[in-house]
Amino acid sequence: MKTYSVGICEKDLDYAGALMDYANSRRSLGLRLYIFSGIRAVRDYLSVENLDLIITDNLQDFSETQDGYSCDGVKVAFLSEFSSGDEGREIESGKIIYIYKYQRAEIICRQIRNLISVENQSVIRDALCIGVYSPIGRCGKTNLAKALAIEDSTRGGLYVAMEDFGTNPDALGNEILYLIKSKSPRLEEALVQQIKTEAGIHTLHLSGTYLDTHDVNAMDMELLRTSLLQPGRYPCIVFDIGSAALTDLSILESFDKLYVPVLRDHTSTKKFEVFMKLLKDMELRSVITKINVVDVPDAGYASEEMKAVIRGLKHSD
């Protein structure tokens, strides 16, 4: 189970400490709580580390948005002294998300976990848009992407090749990227024509080289995502993204889930650390919070070892 980081900004330090001790001593809850003295301490922490949710008894210092309250892109929930009368559920009034603070710690922790799950879930027509990206070479990225694409045994997902250099020479001549840039009404028809079945996997070669994909920006990716999801044919769409295929890492925000294959040798670990620091320096916190690190086995995408990895990823979501 993935462990989420949660900040507590609460004037009653005894209460905050008791809740933190309860959650942190029970690893099965999948939560790690941190106490902060105020908004400045929260922002100082967020400048170097990440939080998945903040709970507070005072919303005045936090920013109000269209969806509620937040701090540097992190969702904020209000610890209320008033019960909704419906124990076990968070209550919403307008844009504010409430959690009744004087109920059992077990219930509060479950509500926190549910709030984070809802915040991380972004589904269009019951389909997920998944990105597989890594700053490390030869880490099993393509095999993982293909395994994710074929995970649905009934319909199968769509594998979108967006590698530095593709394996299909014909992709060098397709006009998909041109149609995206020009917002052509022919885009959806062209996408359907370009999707082929390769080794039992529905496949789209977006281009043959990163020299073309460097023209893709975040708005282009959103248009492509919407166009691919529109027919409702695939339960998931998986992008296999080369380390040099993107000129703007903020494009990674477009994905509902982001899997980053890693290797554990010293050099690979340092490369991953540099990648994470770059995301922090670019203030791409929304990308960092989506990252799921994966140790990919040296096995084929249809192997039993790979299927076990996919089951593990599903279980941890």
CSV table of C-alpha atoms in Angstrom, one decimal:
chain,number,residue,atom,x,y,z
A,1,MET,CA,0.0,0.0,0.0
A,2,LYS,CA,1.2,3.5,-0.9
A,3,THR,CA,2.0,5.7,2.1
A,4,TYR,CA,0.6,9.3,1.8
A,5,SER,CA,2.0,12.3,3.6
A,6,VAL,CA,-0.4,14.5,5.5
A,7,GLY,CA,0.3,17.8,7.3
A,8,ILE,CA,-1.6,18.8,10.5
A,9,CYS,CA,-1.8,22.5,11.2
A,10,GLU,CA,-3.7,22.6,14.5
A,11,LYS,CA,-3.4,24.9,17.5
A,12,ASP,CA,-4.2,22.1,20.0
A,13,LEU,CA,-0.8,20.4,19.9
A,14,ASP,CA,-1.9,17.6,22.3
A,15,TYR,CA,-4.7,16.7,19.9
A,16,ALA,CA,-2.4,16.9,16.9
A,17,GLY,CA,0.3,14.8,18.6
A,18,ALA,CA,-2.2,12.1,19.6
A,19,LEU,CA,-3.6,11.8,16.1
A,20,MET,CA,-0.1,11.7,14.6
A,21,ASP,CA,1.1,9.0,17.0
A,22,TYR,CA,-2.0,6.9,16.2
A,23,ALA,CA,-1.6,7.1,12.4
A,24,ASN,CA,2.2,6.8,12.3
A,25,SER,CA,2.2,3.7,14.6
A,26,ARG,CA,-0.1,1.8,12.3
A,27,ARG,CA,1.6,1.2,9.0
A,28,SER,CA,-1.5,-0.6,7.6
A,29,LEU,CA,-3.3,2.8,7.4
A,30,GLY,CA,-0.9,4.0,4.7
A,31,LEU,CA,-0.5,7.5,6.3
A,32,ARG,CA,2.4,9.5,7.6
A,33,LEU,CA,1.4,12.6,9.5
A,34,TYR,CA,3.5,15.7,10.3
A,35,ILE,CA,2.7,18.5,12.7
A,36,PHE,CA,3.2,22.2,11.6
A,37,SER,CA,2.9,25.3,13.8
A,38,GLY,CA,1.5,27.5,11.1
A,39,ILE,CA,1.2,28.3,7.4
A,40,ARG,CA,4.8,29.5,7.2
A,41,ALA,CA,6.1,26.2,8.5
A,42,VAL,CA,3.9,24.4,6.0
A,43,ARG,CA,5.3,26.4,3.1
A,44,ASP,CA,8.9,26.0,4.2
A,45,TYR,CA,8.3,22.2,4.2
A,46,LEU,CA,6.6,22.2,0.8
A,47,SER,CA,9.6,24.0,-0.7
A,48,VAL,CA,11.7,20.9,-0.2
A,49,GLU,CA,9.2,18.0,0.4
A,50,ASN,CA,5.7,17.0,-0.5
A,51,LEU,CA,2.3,16.6,1.1
A,52,ASP,CA,-0.8,14.8,-0.2
A,53,LEU,CA,-3.2,16.6,2.0
A,54,ILE,CA,-3.3,19.3,4.8
A,55,ILE,CA,-5.8,19.2,7.6
A,56,THR,CA,-6.3,22.4,9.7
A,57,ASP,CA,-8.5,24.0,12.3
A,58,ASN,CA,-8.0,27.5,10.7
A,59,LEU,CA,-8.6,28.1,7.0
A,60,GLN,CA,-7.9,31.9,7.1
A,61,ASP,CA,-4.2,31.5,6.2
A,62,PHE,CA,-4.9,29.2,3.2
A,63,SER,CA,-5.8,30.1,-0.4
A,64,GLU,CA,-9.4,29.8,-1.5
A,65,THR,CA,-9.8,28.3,-5.0
A,66,GLN,CA,-12.7,27.2,-7.2
A,67,ASP,CA,-12.5,23.7,-5.7
A,68,GLY,CA,-12.0,24.7,-2.0
A,69,TYR,CA,-8.9,25.6,-0.1
A,70,SER,CA,-5.3,24.8,-0.9
A,71,CYS,CA,-1.6,25.6,-0.1
A,72,ASP,CA,0.9,25.7,-2.9
A,73,GLY,CA,-1.3,23.2,-4.9
A,74,VAL,CA,-2.0,20.9,-1.9
A,75,LYS,CA,-5.6,20.3,-0.9
A,76,VAL,CA,-6.7,21.5,2.5
A,77,ALA,CA,-9.5,20.0,4.7
A,78,PHE,CA,-11.0,21.7,7.7
A,79,LEU,CA,-11.0,20.0,11.1
A,80,SER,CA,-14.4,21.0,12.5
A,81,GLU,CA,-15.6,21.0,16.1
A,82,PHE,CA,-19.1,20.3,14.9
A,83,SER,CA,-20.3,16.9,13.8
A,84,SER,CA,-22.3,16.3,10.6
A,85,GLY,CA,-24.4,13.8,12.6
A,86,ASP,CA,-23.2,11.1,10.2
A,87,GLU,CA,-20.2,9.5,11.8
A,88,GLY,CA,-17.7,8.0,9.4
A,89,ARG,CA,-18.2,10.4,6.6
A,90,GLU,CA,-16.6,13.7,5.7
A,91,ILE,CA,-19.1,16.5,5.2
A,92,GLU,CA,-19.0,19.2,2.5
A,93,SER,CA,-20.6,22.6,2.8
A,94,GLY,CA,-20.1,24.6,-0.4
A,95,LYS,CA,-16.4,24.3,-1.3
A,96,ILE,CA,-15.1,23.5,2.2
A,97,ILE,CA,-14.3,19.9,3.0
A,98,TYR,CA,-15.0,19.1,6.7
A,99,ILE,CA,-13.7,16.4,9.0
A,100,TYR,CA,-15.2,16.2,12.5
A,101,LYS,CA,-12.2,16.2,14.8
A,102,TYR,CA,-13.7,14.6,17.9
A,103,GLN,CA,-14.6,11.2,16.4
A,104,ARG,CA,-12.5,8.1,16.6
A,105,ALA,CA,-9.0,8.4,15.2
A,106,GLU,CA,-9.6,5.3,13.1
A,107,ILE,CA,-12.5,7.0,11.3
A,108,ILE,CA,-10.5,10.3,10.9
A,109,CYS,CA,-7.6,8.3,9.3
A,110,ARG,CA,-10.0,6.5,7.0
A,111,GLN,CA,-11.6,9.8,5.9
A,112,ILE,CA,-8.2,11.3,5.2
A,113,ARG,CA,-7.2,8.3,3.1
A,114,ASN,CA,-10.5,8.5,1.2
A,115,LEU,CA,-10.1,12.3,0.6
A,116,ILE,CA,-6.6,11.7,-0.9
A,117,SER,CA,-7.9,8.9,-3.1
A,118,VAL,CA,-10.7,11.1,-4.5
A,119,GLU,CA,-8.3,13.9,-5.1
A,120,ASN,CA,-5.9,11.6,-7.0
A,121,GLN,CA,-8.6,10.0,-9.1
A,122,SER,CA,-9.3,11.6,-12.5
A,123,VAL,CA,-11.3,9.4,-14.7
A,124,ILE,CA,-12.9,10.3,-18.1
A,125,ARG,CA,-15.6,7.9,-19.2
A,126,ASP,CA,-14.2,5.3,-16.9
A,127,ALA,CA,-10.9,5.3,-18.7
A,128,LEU,CA,-7.5,6.2,-17.3
A,129,CYS,CA,-4.7,8.0,-19.0
A,130,ILE,CA,-1.4,6.6,-17.8
A,131,GLY,CA,2.1,7.9,-18.3
A,132,VAL,CA,5.3,5.8,-18.1
A,133,TYR,CA,8.4,7.9,-17.9
A,134,SER,CA,11.9,7.6,-16.5
A,135,PRO,CA,15.1,9.6,-16.5
A,136,ILE,CA,16.9,6.2,-16.5
A,137,GLY,CA,17.7,4.1,-19.5
A,138,ARG,CA,17.3,0.3,-19.9
A,139,CYS,CA,14.9,0.2,-16.9
A,140,GLY,CA,12.1,-1.8,-18.4
A,141,LYS,CA,9.9,1.2,-19.3
A,142,THR,CA,8.5,-0.1,-22.6
A,143,ASN,CA,7.8,-3.5,-21.2
A,144,LEU,CA,5.9,-1.9,-18.2
A,145,ALA,CA,3.9,0.3,-20.5
A,146,LYS,CA,2.8,-2.6,-22.7
A,147,ALA,CA,2.0,-4.7,-19.7
A,148,LEU,CA,-0.3,-1.9,-18.4
A,149,ALA,CA,-1.9,-1.6,-21.8
A,150,ILE,CA,-2.9,-5.3,-22.0
A,151,GLU,CA,-3.9,-5.5,-18.3
A,152,ASP,CA,-7.6,-5.5,-19.2
A,153,SER,CA,-8.0,-9.0,-20.5
A,154,THR,CA,-11.4,-8.3,-22.1
A,155,ARG,CA,-10.8,-5.2,-24.2
A,156,GLY,CA,-7.2,-4.3,-23.7
A,157,GLY,CA,-5.9,-0.8,-23.4
A,158,LEU,CA,-4.2,1.4,-26.0
A,159,TYR,CA,-0.4,1.7,-26.0
A,160,VAL,CA,0.9,5.0,-27.3
A,161,ALA,CA,4.6,5.0,-28.4
A,162,MET,CA,6.2,8.4,-27.6
A,163,GLU,CA,9.8,7.2,-27.4
A,164,ASP,CA,12.9,9.1,-28.4
A,165,PHE,CA,13.2,6.8,-31.4
A,166,GLY,CA,10.3,4.6,-32.4
A,167,THR,CA,10.4,1.1,-33.9
A,168,ASN,CA,8.0,1.9,-36.8
A,169,PRO,CA,9.7,3.8,-39.7
A,170,ASP,CA,6.3,4.5,-41.2
A,171,ALA,CA,5.5,6.7,-38.2
A,172,LEU,CA,8.0,9.3,-39.5
A,173,GLY,CA,5.5,10.2,-42.1
A,174,ASN,CA,2.2,10.3,-40.2
A,175,GLU,CA,0.5,13.6,-39.7
A,176,ILE,CA,-0.9,13.1,-36.2
A,177,LEU,CA,1.2,15.8,-34.6
A,178,TYR,CA,0.4,18.3,-37.4
A,179,LEU,CA,-3.3,17.6,-36.9
A,180,ILE,CA,-3.0,18.2,-33.2
A,181,LYS,CA,-1.1,21.5,-33.6
A,182,SER,CA,-3.6,22.7,-36.2
A,183,LYS,CA,-6.6,21.5,-34.1
A,184,SER,CA,-7.9,19.8,-37.2
A,185,PRO,CA,-11.4,18.3,-37.2
A,186,ARG,CA,-9.8,15.3,-38.9
A,187,LEU,CA,-7.8,14.4,-35.8
A,188,GLU,CA,-10.1,11.8,-34.4
A,189,GLU,CA,-10.6,10.1,-37.7
A,190,ALA,CA,-6.8,10.0,-38.3
A,191,LEU,CA,-6.2,8.6,-34.8
A,192,VAL,CA,-8.6,5.7,-35.5
A,193,GLN,CA,-6.8,5.0,-38.8
A,194,GLN,CA,-3.3,5.0,-37.2
A,195,ILE,CA,-4.2,2.7,-34.4
A,196,LYS,CA,-3.0,-0.8,-35.3
A,197,THR,CA,-2.7,-4.1,-33.5
A,198,GLU,CA,0.9,-5.2,-32.9
A,199,ALA,CA,1.6,-8.5,-31.1
A,200,GLY,CA,-2.0,-8.4,-29.7
A,201,ILE,CA,-1.6,-4.8,-28.4
A,202,HIS,CA,-3.6,-1.8,-29.7
A,203,THR,CA,-0.8,0.5,-30.7
A,204,LEU,CA,-0.5,4.1,-31.8
A,205,HIS,CA,2.9,5.4,-32.9
A,206,LEU,CA,2.6,9.2,-32.2
A,207,SER,CA,5.8,9.9,-34.2
A,208,GLY,CA,9.1,8.2,-35.1
A,209,THR,CA,11.4,10.6,-33.3
A,210,TYR,CA,11.6,13.0,-30.4
A,211,LEU,CA,12.5,15.7,-32.8
A,212,ASP,CA,8.8,15.8,-33.7
A,213,THR,CA,7.4,15.4,-30.2
A,214,HIS,CA,9.4,18.3,-29.0
A,215,ASP,CA,6.7,20.5,-30.6
A,216,VAL,CA,4.1,19.0,-28.2
A,217,ASN,CA,3.0,21.3,-25.4
A,218,ALA,CA,0.6,20.7,-22.5
A,219,MET,CA,-2.4,22.0,-24.5
A,220,ASP,CA,-1.6,19.7,-27.3
A,221,MET,CA,-1.4,16.7,-25.0
A,222,GLU,CA,-4.7,17.6,-23.5
A,223,LEU,CA,-6.3,17.7,-26.9
A,224,LEU,CA,-4.7,14.3,-27.8
A,225,ARG,CA,-5.9,12.8,-24.5
A,226,THR,CA,-9.4,14.0,-25.0
A,227,SER,CA,-9.5,12.8,-28.6
A,228,LEU,CA,-8.3,9.3,-27.7
A,229,LEU,CA,-10.7,8.9,-24.8
A,230,GLN,CA,-13.7,10.2,-26.8
A,231,PRO,CA,-14.6,6.9,-28.5
A,232,GLY,CA,-14.7,5.1,-25.1
A,233,ARG,CA,-13.1,2.0,-26.6
A,234,TYR,CA,-10.2,1.6,-24.2
A,235,PRO,CA,-10.3,1.1,-20.4
A,236,CYS,CA,-6.8,2.8,-20.2
A,237,ILE,CA,-4.5,4.7,-22.5
A,238,VAL,CA,-0.8,4.2,-21.7
A,239,PHE,CA,1.9,6.6,-23.0
A,240,ASP,CA,5.4,5.2,-23.3
A,241,ILE,CA,7.5,8.4,-23.0
A,242,GLY,CA,11.1,8.7,-23.9
A,243,SER,CA,13.4,10.6,-21.5
A,244,ALA,CA,14.1,13.1,-24.3
A,245,ALA,CA,10.6,13.2,-25.8
A,246,LEU,CA,9.4,16.2,-23.8
A,247,THR,CA,10.7,19.7,-23.8
A,248,ASP,CA,8.4,20.7,-20.9
A,249,LEU,CA,8.1,18.3,-18.0
A,250,SER,CA,4.8,20.0,-17.0
A,251,ILE,CA,3.2,17.9,-19.7
A,252,LEU,CA,3.4,15.0,-17.2
A,253,GLU,CA,0.6,16.7,-15.3
A,254,SER,CA,-1.8,15.6,-18.0
A,255,PHE,CA,-1.8,12.0,-16.8
A,256,ASP,CA,-4.1,10.4,-14.2
A,257,LYS,CA,-1.3,8.1,-13.1
A,258,LEU,CA,2.5,8.4,-13.6
A,259,TYR,CA,4.7,5.3,-13.3
A,260,VAL,CA,8.5,5.8,-13.1
A,261,PRO,CA,10.6,2.7,-13.5
A,262,VAL,CA,13.9,2.8,-11.6
A,263,LEU,CA,17.1,0.8,-11.1
A,264,ARG,CA,18.9,0.5,-7.8
A,265,ASP,CA,22.5,0.9,-8.7
A,266,HIS,CA,24.4,4.0,-7.5
A,267,THR,CA,24.4,5.9,-10.8
A,268,SER,CA,20.7,5.3,-11.5
A,269,THR,CA,19.8,6.3,-8.0
A,270,LYS,CA,21.7,9.6,-8.5
A,271,LYS,CA,19.9,10.2,-11.8
A,272,PHE,CA,16.6,9.8,-10.1
A,273,GLU,CA,17.5,12.2,-7.3
A,274,VAL,CA,18.5,14.8,-9.9
A,275,PHE,CA,15.2,14.3,-11.7
A,276,MET,CA,13.2,14.7,-8.5
A,277,LYS,CA,15.2,17.9,-7.6
A,278,LEU,CA,14.5,19.3,-11.0
A,279,LEU,CA,10.8,18.8,-10.6
A,280,LYS,CA,10.9,20.5,-7.2
A,281,ASP,CA,13.0,23.4,-8.6
A,282,MET,CA,10.4,23.8,-11.4
A,283,GLU,CA,7.6,23.7,-8.7
A,284,LEU,CA,5.9,20.8,-10.4
A,285,ARG,CA,4.5,19.5,-7.2
A,286,SER,CA,1.4,18.0,-8.9
A,287,VAL,CA,3.8,15.8,-11.0
A,288,ILE,CA,5.8,14.7,-7.9
A,289,THR,CA,2.6,13.6,-6.1
A,290,LYS,CA,1.6,11.4,-9.0
A,291,ILE,CA,4.8,9.5,-9.3
A,292,ASN,CA,4.7,5.8,-8.5
A,293,VAL,CA,8.2,4.3,-8.5
A,294,VAL,CA,8.4,0.8,-10.0
A,295,ASP,CA,11.1,-1.9,-9.9
A,296,VAL,CA,10.5,-3.6,-13.3
A,297,PRO,CA,11.6,-7.2,-13.6
A,298,ASP,CA,13.9,-8.2,-16.5
A,299,ALA,CA,11.1,-10.1,-18.2
A,300,GLY,CA,8.7,-9.8,-21.1
A,301,TYR,CA,5.6,-7.6,-20.9
A,302,ALA,CA,3.3,-10.7,-21.0
A,303,SER,CA,5.3,-12.8,-18.5
A,304,GLU,CA,4.0,-14.0,-15.1
A,305,GLU,CA,6.6,-11.8,-13.3
A,306,MET,CA,5.3,-8.7,-15.1
A,307,LYS,CA,1.7,-9.6,-14.4
A,308,ALA,CA,2.6,-9.9,-10.7
A,309,VAL,CA,4.0,-6.4,-10.8
A,310,ILE,CA,0.8,-5.0,-12.4
A,311,ARG,CA,-1.3,-6.7,-9.7
A,312,GLY,CA,0.9,-5.1,-7.1
A,313,LEU,CA,0.4,-1.7,-8.6
A,314,LYS,CA,-3.3,-2.1,-8.7
A,315,HIS,CA,-3.4,-3.2,-5.1
A,316,SER,CA,-1.3,-0.1,-4.0
A,317,ASP,CA,-3.6,2.4,-5.7
